[in-house]
CSV table of C-alpha atoms (C1' of nucleotides) in Angstrom, one decimal:
chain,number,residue,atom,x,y,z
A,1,UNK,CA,-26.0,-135.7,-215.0
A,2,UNK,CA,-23.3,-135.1,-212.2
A,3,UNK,CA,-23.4,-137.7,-209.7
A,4,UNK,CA,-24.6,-137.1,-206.6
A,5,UNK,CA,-23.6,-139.2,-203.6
A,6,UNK,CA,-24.8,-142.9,-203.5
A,7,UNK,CA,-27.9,-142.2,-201.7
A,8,UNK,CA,-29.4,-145.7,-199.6
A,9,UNK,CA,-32.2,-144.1,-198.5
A,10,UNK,CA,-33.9,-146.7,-196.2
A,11,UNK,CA,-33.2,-146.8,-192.9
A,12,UNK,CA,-30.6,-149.6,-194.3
A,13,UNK,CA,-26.8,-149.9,-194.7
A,14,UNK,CA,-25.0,-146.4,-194.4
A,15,UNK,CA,-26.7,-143.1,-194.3
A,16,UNK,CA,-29.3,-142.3,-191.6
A,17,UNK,CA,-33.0,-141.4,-192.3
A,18,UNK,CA,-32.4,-137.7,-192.8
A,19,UNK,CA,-29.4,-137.3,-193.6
A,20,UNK,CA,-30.4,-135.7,-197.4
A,21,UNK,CA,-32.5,-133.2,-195.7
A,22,UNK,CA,-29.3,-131.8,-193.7
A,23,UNK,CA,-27.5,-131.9,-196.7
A,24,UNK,CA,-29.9,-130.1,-198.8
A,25,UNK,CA,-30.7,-127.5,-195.3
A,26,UNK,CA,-26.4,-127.1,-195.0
A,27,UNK,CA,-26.5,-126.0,-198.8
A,28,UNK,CA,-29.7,-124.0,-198.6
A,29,UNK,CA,-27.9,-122.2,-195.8
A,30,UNK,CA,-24.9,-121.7,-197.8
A,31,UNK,CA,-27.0,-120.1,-200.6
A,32,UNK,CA,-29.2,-117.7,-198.7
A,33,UNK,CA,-26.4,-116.3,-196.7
A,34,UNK,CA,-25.2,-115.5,-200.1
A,35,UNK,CA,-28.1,-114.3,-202.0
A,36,UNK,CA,-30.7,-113.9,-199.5
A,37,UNK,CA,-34.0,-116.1,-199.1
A,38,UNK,CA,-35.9,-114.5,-202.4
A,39,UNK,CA,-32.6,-114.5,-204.5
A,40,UNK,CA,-32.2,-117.9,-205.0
A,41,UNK,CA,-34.7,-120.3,-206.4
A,42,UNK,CA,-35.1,-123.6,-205.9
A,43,UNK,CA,-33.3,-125.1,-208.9
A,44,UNK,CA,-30.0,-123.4,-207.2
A,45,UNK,CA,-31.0,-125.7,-204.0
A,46,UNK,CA,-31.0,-128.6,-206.3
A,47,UNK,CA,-28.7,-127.5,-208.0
A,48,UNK,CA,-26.0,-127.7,-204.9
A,49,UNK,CA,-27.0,-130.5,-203.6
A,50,UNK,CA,-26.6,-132.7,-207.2
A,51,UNK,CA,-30.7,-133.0,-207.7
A,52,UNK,CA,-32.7,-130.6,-209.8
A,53,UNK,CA,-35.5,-128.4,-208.9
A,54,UNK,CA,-38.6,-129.9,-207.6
A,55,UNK,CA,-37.2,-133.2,-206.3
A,56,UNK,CA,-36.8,-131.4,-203.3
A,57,UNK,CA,-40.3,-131.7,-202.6
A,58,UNK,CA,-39.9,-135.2,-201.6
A,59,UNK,CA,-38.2,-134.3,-198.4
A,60,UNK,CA,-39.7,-130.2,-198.1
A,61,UNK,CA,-43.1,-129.4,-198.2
A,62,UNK,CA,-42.4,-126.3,-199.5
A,63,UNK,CA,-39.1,-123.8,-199.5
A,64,UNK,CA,-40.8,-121.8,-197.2
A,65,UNK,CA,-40.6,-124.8,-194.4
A,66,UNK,CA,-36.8,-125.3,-195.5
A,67,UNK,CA,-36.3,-121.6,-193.6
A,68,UNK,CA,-38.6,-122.1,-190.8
A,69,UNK,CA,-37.0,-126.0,-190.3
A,70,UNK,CA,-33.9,-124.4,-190.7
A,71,UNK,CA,-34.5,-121.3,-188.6
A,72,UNK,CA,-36.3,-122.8,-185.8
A,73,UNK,CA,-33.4,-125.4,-185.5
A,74,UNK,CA,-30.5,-122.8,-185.1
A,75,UNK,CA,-32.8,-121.6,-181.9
A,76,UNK,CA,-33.4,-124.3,-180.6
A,77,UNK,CA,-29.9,-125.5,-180.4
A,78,UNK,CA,-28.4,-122.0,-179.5
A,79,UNK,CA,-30.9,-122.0,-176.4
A,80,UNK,CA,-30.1,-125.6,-175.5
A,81,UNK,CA,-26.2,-125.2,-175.2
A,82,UNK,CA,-26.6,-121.7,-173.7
A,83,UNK,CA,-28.7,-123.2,-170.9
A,84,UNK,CA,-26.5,-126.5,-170.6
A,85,UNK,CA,-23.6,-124.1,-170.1
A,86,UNK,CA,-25.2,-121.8,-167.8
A,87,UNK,CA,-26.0,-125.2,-165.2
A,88,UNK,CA,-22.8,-126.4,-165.6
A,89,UNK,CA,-21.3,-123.6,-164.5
A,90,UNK,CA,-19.3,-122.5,-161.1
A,91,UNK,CA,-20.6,-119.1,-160.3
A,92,UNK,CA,-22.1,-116.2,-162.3
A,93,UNK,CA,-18.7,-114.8,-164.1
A,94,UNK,CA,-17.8,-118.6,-165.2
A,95,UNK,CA,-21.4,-118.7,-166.4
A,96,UNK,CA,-20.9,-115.1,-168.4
A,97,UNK,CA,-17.8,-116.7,-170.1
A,98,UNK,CA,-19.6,-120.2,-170.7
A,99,UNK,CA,-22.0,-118.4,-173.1
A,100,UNK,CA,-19.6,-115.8,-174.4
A,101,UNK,CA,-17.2,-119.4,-175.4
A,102,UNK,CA,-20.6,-120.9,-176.5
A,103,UNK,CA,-21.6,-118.0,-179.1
A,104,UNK,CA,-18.2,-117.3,-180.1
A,105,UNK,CA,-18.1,-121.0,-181.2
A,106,UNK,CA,-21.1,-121.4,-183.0
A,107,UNK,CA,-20.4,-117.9,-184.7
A,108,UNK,CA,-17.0,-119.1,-185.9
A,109,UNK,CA,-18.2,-122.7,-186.8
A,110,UNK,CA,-21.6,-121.5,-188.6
A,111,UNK,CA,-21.5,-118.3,-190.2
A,112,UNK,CA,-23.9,-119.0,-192.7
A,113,UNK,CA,-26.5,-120.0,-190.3
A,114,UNK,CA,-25.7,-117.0,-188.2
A,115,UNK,CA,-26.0,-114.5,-191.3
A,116,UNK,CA,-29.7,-116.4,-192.5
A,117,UNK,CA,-31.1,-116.0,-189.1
A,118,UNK,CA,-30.3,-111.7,-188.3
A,119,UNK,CA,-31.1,-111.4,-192.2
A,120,UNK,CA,-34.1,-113.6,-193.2
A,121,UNK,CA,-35.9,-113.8,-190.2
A,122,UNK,CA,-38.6,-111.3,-191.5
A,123,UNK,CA,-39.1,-114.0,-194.1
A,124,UNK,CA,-40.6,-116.7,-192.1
A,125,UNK,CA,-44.0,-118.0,-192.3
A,126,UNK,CA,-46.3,-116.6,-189.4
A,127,UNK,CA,-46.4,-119.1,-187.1
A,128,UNK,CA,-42.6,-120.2,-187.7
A,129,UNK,CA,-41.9,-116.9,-187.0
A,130,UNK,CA,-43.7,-116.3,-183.9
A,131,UNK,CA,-41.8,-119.7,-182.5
A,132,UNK,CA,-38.5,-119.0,-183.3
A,133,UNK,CA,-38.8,-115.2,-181.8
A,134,UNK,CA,-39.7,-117.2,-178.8
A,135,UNK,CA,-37.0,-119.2,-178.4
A,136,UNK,CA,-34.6,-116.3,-178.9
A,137,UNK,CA,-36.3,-114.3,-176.4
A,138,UNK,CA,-35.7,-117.0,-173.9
A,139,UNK,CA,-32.0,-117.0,-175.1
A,140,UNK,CA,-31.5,-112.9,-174.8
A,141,UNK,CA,-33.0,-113.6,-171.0
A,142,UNK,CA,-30.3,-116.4,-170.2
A,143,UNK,CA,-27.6,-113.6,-171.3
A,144,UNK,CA,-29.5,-110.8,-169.4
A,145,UNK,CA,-29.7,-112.7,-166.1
A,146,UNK,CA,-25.9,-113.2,-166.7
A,147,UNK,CA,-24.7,-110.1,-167.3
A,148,UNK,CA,-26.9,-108.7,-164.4
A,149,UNK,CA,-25.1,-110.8,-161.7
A,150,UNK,CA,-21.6,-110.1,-163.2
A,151,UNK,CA,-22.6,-106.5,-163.4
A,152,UNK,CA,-25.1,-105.9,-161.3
A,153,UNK,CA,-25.0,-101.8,-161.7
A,154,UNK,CA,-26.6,-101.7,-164.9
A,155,UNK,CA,-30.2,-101.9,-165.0
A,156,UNK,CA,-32.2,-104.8,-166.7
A,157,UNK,CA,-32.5,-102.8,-169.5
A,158,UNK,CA,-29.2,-102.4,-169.8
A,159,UNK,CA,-28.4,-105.9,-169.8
A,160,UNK,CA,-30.7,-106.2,-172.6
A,161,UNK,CA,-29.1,-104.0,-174.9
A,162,UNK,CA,-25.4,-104.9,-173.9
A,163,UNK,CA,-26.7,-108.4,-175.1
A,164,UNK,CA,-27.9,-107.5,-178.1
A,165,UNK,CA,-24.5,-105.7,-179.0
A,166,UNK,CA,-22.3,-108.5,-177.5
A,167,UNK,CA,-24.4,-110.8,-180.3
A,168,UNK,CA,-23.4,-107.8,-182.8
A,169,UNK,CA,-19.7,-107.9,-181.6
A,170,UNK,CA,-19.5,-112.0,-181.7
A,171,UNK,CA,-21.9,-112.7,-184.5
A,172,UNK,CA,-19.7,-109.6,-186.7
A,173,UNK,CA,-17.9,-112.6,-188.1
A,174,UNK,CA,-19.0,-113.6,-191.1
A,175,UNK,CA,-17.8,-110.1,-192.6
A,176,UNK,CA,-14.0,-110.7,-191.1
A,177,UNK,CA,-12.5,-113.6,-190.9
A,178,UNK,CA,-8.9,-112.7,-191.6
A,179,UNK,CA,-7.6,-114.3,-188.5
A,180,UNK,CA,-7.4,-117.8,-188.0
A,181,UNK,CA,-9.6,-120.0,-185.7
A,182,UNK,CA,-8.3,-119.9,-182.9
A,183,UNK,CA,-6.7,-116.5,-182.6
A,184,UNK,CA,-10.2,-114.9,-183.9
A,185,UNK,CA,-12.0,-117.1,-181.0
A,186,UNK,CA,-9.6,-115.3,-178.5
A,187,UNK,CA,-9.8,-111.9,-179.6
A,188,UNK,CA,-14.0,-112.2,-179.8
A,189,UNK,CA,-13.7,-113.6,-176.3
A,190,UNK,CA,-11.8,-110.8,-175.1
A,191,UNK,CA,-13.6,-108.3,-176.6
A,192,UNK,CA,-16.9,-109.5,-175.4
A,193,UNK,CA,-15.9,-109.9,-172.0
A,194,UNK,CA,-14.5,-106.4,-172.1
A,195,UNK,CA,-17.7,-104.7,-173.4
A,196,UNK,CA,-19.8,-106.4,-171.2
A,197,UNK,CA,-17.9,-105.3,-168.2
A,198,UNK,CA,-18.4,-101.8,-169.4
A,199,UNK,CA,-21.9,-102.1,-169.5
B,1,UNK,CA,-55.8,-91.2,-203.4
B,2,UNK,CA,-54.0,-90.5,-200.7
B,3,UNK,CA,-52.6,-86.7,-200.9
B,4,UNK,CA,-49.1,-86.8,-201.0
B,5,UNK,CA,-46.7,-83.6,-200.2
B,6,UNK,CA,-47.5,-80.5,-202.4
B,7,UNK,CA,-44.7,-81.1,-204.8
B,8,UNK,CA,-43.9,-77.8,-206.5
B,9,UNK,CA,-41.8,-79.8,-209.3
B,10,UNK,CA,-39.5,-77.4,-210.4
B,11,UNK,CA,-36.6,-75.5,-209.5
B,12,UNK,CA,-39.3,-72.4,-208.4
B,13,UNK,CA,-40.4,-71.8,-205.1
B,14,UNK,CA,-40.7,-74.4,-202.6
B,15,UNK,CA,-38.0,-78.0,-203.1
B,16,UNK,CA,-34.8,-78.4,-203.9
B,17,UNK,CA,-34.6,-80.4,-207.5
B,18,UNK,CA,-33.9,-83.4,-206.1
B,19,UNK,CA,-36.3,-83.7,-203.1
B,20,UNK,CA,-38.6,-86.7,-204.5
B,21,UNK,CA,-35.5,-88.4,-205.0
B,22,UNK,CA,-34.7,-88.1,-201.6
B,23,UNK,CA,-38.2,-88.8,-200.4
B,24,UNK,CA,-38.6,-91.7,-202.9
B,25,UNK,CA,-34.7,-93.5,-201.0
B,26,UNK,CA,-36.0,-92.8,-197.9
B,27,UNK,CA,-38.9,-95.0,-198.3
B,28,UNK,CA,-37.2,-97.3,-200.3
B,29,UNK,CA,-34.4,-98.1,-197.4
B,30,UNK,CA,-37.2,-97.9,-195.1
B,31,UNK,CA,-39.2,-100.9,-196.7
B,32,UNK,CA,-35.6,-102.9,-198.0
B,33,UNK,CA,-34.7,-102.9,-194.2
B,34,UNK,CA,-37.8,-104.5,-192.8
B,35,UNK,CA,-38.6,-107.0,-196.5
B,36,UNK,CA,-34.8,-106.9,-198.0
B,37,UNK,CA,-34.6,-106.3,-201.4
B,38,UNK,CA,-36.1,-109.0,-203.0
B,39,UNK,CA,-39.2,-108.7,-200.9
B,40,UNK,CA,-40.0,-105.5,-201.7
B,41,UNK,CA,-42.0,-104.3,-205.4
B,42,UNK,CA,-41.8,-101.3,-207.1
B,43,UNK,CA,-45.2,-101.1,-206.5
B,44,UNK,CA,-44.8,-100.6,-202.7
B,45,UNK,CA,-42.2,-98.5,-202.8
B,46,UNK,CA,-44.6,-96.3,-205.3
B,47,UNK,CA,-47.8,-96.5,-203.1
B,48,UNK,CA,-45.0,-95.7,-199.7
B,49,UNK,CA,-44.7,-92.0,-201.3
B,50,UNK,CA,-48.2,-91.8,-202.9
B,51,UNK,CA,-47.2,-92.5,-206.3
B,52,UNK,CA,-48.3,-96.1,-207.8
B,53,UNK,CA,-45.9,-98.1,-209.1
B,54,UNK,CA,-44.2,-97.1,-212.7
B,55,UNK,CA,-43.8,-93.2,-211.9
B,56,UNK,CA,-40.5,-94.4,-210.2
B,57,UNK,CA,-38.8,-94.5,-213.1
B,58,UNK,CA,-39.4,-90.8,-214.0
B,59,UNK,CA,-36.8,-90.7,-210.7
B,60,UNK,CA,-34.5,-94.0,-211.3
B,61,UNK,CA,-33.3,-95.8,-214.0
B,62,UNK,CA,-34.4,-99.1,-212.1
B,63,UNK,CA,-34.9,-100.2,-209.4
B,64,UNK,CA,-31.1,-101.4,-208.8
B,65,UNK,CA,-30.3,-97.8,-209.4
B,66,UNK,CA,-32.5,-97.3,-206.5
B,67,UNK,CA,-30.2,-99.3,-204.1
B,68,UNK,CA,-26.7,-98.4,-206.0
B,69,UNK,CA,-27.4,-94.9,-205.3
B,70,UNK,CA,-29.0,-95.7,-201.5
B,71,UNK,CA,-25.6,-97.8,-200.7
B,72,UNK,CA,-23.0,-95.6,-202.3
B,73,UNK,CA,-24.5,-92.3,-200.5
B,74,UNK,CA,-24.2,-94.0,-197.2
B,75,UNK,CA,-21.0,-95.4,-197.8
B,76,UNK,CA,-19.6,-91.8,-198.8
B,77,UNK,CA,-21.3,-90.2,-196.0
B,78,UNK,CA,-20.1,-92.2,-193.5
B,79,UNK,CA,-16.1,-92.2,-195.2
B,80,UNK,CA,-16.3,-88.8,-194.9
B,81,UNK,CA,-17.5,-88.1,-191.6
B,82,UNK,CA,-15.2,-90.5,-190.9
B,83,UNK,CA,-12.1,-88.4,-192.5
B,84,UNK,CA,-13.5,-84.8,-191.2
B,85,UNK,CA,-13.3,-86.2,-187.3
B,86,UNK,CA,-9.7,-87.7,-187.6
B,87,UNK,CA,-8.5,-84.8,-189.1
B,88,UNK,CA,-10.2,-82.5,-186.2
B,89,UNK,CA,-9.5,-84.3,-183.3
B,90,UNK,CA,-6.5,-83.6,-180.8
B,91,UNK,CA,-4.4,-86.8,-180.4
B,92,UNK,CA,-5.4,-90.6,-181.5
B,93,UNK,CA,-7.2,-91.5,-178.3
B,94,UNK,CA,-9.3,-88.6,-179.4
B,95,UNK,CA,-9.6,-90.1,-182.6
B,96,UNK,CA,-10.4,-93.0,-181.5
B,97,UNK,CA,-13.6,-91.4,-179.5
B,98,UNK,CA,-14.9,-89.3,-182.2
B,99,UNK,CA,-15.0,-92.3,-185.0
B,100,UNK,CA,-17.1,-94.7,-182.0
B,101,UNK,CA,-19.1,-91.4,-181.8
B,102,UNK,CA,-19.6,-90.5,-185.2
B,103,UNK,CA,-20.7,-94.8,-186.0
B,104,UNK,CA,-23.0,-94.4,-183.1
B,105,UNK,CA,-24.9,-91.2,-184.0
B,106,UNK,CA,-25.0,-92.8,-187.4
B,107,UNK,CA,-26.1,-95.8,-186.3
B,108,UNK,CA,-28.7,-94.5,-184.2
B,109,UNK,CA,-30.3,-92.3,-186.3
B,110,UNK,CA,-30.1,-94.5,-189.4
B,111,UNK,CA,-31.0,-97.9,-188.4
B,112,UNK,CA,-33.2,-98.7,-192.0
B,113,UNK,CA,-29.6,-97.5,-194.1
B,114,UNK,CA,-27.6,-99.5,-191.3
B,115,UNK,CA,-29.4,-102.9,-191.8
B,116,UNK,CA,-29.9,-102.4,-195.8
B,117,UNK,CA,-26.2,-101.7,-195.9
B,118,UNK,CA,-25.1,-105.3,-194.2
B,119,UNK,CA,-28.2,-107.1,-195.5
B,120,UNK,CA,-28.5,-106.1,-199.3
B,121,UNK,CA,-24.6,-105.6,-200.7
B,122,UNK,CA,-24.6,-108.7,-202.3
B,123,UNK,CA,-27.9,-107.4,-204.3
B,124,UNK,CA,-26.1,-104.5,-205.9
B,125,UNK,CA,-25.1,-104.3,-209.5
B,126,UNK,CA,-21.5,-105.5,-210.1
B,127,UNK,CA,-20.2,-101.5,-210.7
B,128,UNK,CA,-21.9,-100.3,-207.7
B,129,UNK,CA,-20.4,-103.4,-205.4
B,130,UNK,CA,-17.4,-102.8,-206.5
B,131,UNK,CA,-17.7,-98.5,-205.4
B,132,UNK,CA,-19.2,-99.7,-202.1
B,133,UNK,CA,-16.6,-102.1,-201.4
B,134,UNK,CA,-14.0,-99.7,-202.1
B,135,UNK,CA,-15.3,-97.0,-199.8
B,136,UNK,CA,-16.1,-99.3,-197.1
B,137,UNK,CA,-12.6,-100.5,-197.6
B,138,UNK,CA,-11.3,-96.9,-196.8
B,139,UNK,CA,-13.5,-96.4,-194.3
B,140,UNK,CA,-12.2,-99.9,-192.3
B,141,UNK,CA,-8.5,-98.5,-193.3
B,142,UNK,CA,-9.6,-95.3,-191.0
B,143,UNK,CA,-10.2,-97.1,-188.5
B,144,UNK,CA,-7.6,-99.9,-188.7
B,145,UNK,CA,-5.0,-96.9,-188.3
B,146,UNK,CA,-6.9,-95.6,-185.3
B,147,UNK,CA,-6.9,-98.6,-183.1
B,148,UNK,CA,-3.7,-99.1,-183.8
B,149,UNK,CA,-2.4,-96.2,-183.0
B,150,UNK,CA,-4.2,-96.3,-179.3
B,151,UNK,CA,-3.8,-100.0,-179.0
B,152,UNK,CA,-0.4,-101.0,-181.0
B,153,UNK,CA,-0.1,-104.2,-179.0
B,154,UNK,CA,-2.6,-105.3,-181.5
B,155,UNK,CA,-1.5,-106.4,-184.9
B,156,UNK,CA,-2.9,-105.0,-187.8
B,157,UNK,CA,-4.8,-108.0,-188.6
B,158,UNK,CA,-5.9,-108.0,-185.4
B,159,UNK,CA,-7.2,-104.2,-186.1
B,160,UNK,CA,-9.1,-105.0,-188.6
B,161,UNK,CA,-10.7,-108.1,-187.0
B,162,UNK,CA,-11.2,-105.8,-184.0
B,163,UNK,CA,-12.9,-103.0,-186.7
B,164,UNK,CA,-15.4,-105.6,-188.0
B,165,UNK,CA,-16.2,-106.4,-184.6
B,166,UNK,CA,-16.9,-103.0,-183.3
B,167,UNK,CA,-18.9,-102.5,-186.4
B,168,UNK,CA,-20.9,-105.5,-185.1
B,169,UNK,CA,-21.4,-104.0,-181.8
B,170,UNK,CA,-22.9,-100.7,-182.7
B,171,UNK,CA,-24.3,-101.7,-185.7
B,172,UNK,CA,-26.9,-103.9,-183.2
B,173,UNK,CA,-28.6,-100.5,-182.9
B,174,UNK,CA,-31.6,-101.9,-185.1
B,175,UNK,CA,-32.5,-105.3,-183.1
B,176,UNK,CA,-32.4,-103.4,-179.6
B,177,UNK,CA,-33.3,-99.8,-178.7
B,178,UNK,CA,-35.4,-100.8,-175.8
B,179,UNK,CA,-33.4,-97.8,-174.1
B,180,UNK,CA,-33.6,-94.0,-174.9
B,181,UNK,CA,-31.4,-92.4,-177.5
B,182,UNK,CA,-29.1,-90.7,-175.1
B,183,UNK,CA,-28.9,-93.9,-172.9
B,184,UNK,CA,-28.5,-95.5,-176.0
B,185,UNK,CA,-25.5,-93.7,-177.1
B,186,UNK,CA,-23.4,-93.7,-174.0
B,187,UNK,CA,-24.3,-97.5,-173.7
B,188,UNK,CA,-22.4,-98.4,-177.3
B,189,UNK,CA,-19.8,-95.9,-177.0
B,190,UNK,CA,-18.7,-97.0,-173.6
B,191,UNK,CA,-19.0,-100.8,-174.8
B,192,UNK,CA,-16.9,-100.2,-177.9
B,193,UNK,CA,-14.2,-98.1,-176.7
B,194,UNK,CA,-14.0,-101.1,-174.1
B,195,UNK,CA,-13.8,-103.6,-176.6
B,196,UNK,CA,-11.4,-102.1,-178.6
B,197,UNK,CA,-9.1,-101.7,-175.7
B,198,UNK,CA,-9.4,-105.5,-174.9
B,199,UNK,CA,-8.2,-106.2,-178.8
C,1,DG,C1',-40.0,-162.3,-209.9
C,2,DG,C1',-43.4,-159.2,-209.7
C,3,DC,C1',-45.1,-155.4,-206.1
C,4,DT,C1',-44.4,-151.4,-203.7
C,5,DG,C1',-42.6,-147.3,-201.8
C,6,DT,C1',-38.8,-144.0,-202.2
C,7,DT,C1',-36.6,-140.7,-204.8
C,8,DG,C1',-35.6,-139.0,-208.9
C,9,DT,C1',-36.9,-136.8,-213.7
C,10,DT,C1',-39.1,-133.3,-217.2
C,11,DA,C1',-43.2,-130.5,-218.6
C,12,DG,C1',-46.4,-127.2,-217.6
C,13,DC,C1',-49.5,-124.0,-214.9
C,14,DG,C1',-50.4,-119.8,-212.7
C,15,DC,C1',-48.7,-115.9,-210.6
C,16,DT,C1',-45.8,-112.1,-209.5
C,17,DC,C1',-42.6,-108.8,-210.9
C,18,DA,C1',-39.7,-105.2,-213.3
C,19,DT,C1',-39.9,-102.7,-217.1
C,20,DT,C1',-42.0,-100.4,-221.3
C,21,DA,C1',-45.7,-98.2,-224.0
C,22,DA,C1',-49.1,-95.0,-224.7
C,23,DC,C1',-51.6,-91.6,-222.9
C,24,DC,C1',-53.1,-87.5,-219.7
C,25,DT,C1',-52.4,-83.0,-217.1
C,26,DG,C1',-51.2,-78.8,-215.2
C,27,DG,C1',-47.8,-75.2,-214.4
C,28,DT,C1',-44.2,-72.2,-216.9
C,29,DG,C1',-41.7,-69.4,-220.4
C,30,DG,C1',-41.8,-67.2,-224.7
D,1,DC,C1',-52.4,-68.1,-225.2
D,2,DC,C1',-50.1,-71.7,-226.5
D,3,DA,C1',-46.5,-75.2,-226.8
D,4,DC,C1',-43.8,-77.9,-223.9
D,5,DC,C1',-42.3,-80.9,-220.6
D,6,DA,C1',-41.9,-82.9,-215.9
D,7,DG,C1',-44.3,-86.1,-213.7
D,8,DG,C1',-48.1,-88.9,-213.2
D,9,DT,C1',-51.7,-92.6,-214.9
D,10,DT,C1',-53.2,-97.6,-216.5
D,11,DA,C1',-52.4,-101.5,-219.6
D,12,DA,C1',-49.4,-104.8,-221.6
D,13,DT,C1',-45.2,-107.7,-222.0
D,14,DG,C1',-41.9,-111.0,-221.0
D,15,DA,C1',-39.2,-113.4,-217.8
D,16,DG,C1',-38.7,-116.1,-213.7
D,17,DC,C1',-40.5,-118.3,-209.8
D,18,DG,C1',-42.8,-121.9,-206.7
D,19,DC,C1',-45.2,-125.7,-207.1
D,20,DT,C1',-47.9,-129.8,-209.2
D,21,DA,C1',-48.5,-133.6,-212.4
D,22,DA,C1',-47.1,-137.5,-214.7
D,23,DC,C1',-43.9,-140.7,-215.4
D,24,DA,C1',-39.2,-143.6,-214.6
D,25,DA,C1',-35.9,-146.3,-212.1
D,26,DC,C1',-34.3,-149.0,-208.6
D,27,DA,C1',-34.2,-151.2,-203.7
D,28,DG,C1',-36.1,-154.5,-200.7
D,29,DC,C1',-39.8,-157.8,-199.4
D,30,DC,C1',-43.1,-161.8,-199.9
DNA sequence: GGCTGTTGTTAGCGCTCATTAACCTGGTGG
DNA sequence: CCACCAGGTTAATGAGCGCTAACAACAGCC
């Protein structure tokens, strides 16, 4: 029996409330990047986090719900830093480098994440699936509207697609990674910026 | 019973040898692409060409043959392709233009192969991981001494960071195509060759 | 100090899946 | 014409999976 971490569940001392299902959700991420969502069971879940097998049904209804929990999060928070940059910003081109800095971030600190969402997604339950295409949906149209004022010459359509490769450029991470932070950060930036001007 | 193509088995009048093998892959990457791996049975890979289930294996040893063959065949392809348009073109810039050309068409008219290729490695048998990765490897090293022979500012770290990036980029094919193909194409090849400038 | 709720455990159920076995069929070459 | 074999069928097998059931331990509260 390996020991876990000194769990005090309650609402008590140390840890808060759900702090075991982020745990297990960081390691389930972890493992699904790797594997993909049907290659690992859920005794490897357990198995990461120091528990075994179905004692992860005490905090998931079922694995399926760990993905769309999972999933739905990511969106969520992508869509509410993308906007929160987008208002804070002076002026459309300050705007356009707000999200490219915003992606490039979460790309570089969440590779895992990034890799389960453009790979599982087509795993989802139904109705998990039809919320988180939502939300990314309304995060493709912040980056359209931004790349249409900064380059107003390509059509809406256009904009569309130049988002969907910029995510391709940005979110290309996980398979590099031979730089370190900060010079990677710069290049992606650059990059971005440039293909999106060429749009 | 659905009536599947008129298979003249033999090497007599009408198929080449191998042409249910063919058929049989292309269904395969077809399904794989939109279920991954895991997600897809043997069964409806069968009932995709009109065959049910077990008759596969008159074709494939199993069905991680199936994907070793599907992953080394595109990685070949593309290595080559890669190695016939460096060696024809006239200068490095040119180079430069027919590799983003050759990964576009490829991209574009291959999007199942494209998204089994990124989604799926880590499903392969060890021996046939270890072939992909070493023809991938060569083809990144094609590139790698492209950009930086057009943009030597760039370390070749950098290069290869860049690569993976542009890889990203046109490799986005499969989440977008909202334009037409030739739209399409001149969209990603101006974007990359912008991109890779800005490395 | 016993009660209770939380979070573990192990055993087992039912289902799916890849693979094999055993059998059928129709065109082809001798 | 007949034997053969490539290519197909359905049934069976064995492993692995998600999930449930039944039980244990331990913290905090009255």
């Amino acid at each position: 029996m390996p020991f876990a971490e000194p769990n005090t569940t309650r609402s008590a001392s140390g840890g808060q409330p759900g702090s075991r299902r982020a745990q297990i959700l960081a390691a389930a991420a972890e493992l699904f990047a790797r594997h993909g969502f049907h290659g690992v069971g859920i005794n490897d879940i357990g198995a990461a986090v120091g528990i075994s097998g179905p004692a992860l049904y005490r905090h998931f209804r079922s694995k399926d719900a760990m993905l769309g929990e999972m999933l739905t999060s990511i969106s969520e928070v992508l869509l509410g830093g993308a906007l929160e940059r987008v208002r804070t910003a002076e002026g459309p081109l300050a705007a356009l480098h707000a999200l490219i800095g915003w992606q490039v971030d979460f790309a570089l600190d969440n590779p895992a994440l990034i890799t389960v969402q453009e790979r599982d997604l087509g795993n989802l339950a139904d109705s998990d699936r039809q919320q988180v295409r939502a939300l990314q949906r309304q995060y493709v149209e912040v980056w359209v509207s931004a790349i249409s004022q900064v380059v107003p010459a390509a059509g809406e359509p256009a904009a569309r697609a130049a988002s969907h490769a910029v995510f391709g450029l940005i979110n290309s991470t996980p398979h590099s990674a031979h730089l370190d932070r900060g010079q990677m950060a710069e290049l992606l930036h650059r990059m971005a910026l440039a293909a999106v001007r060429a749009a």
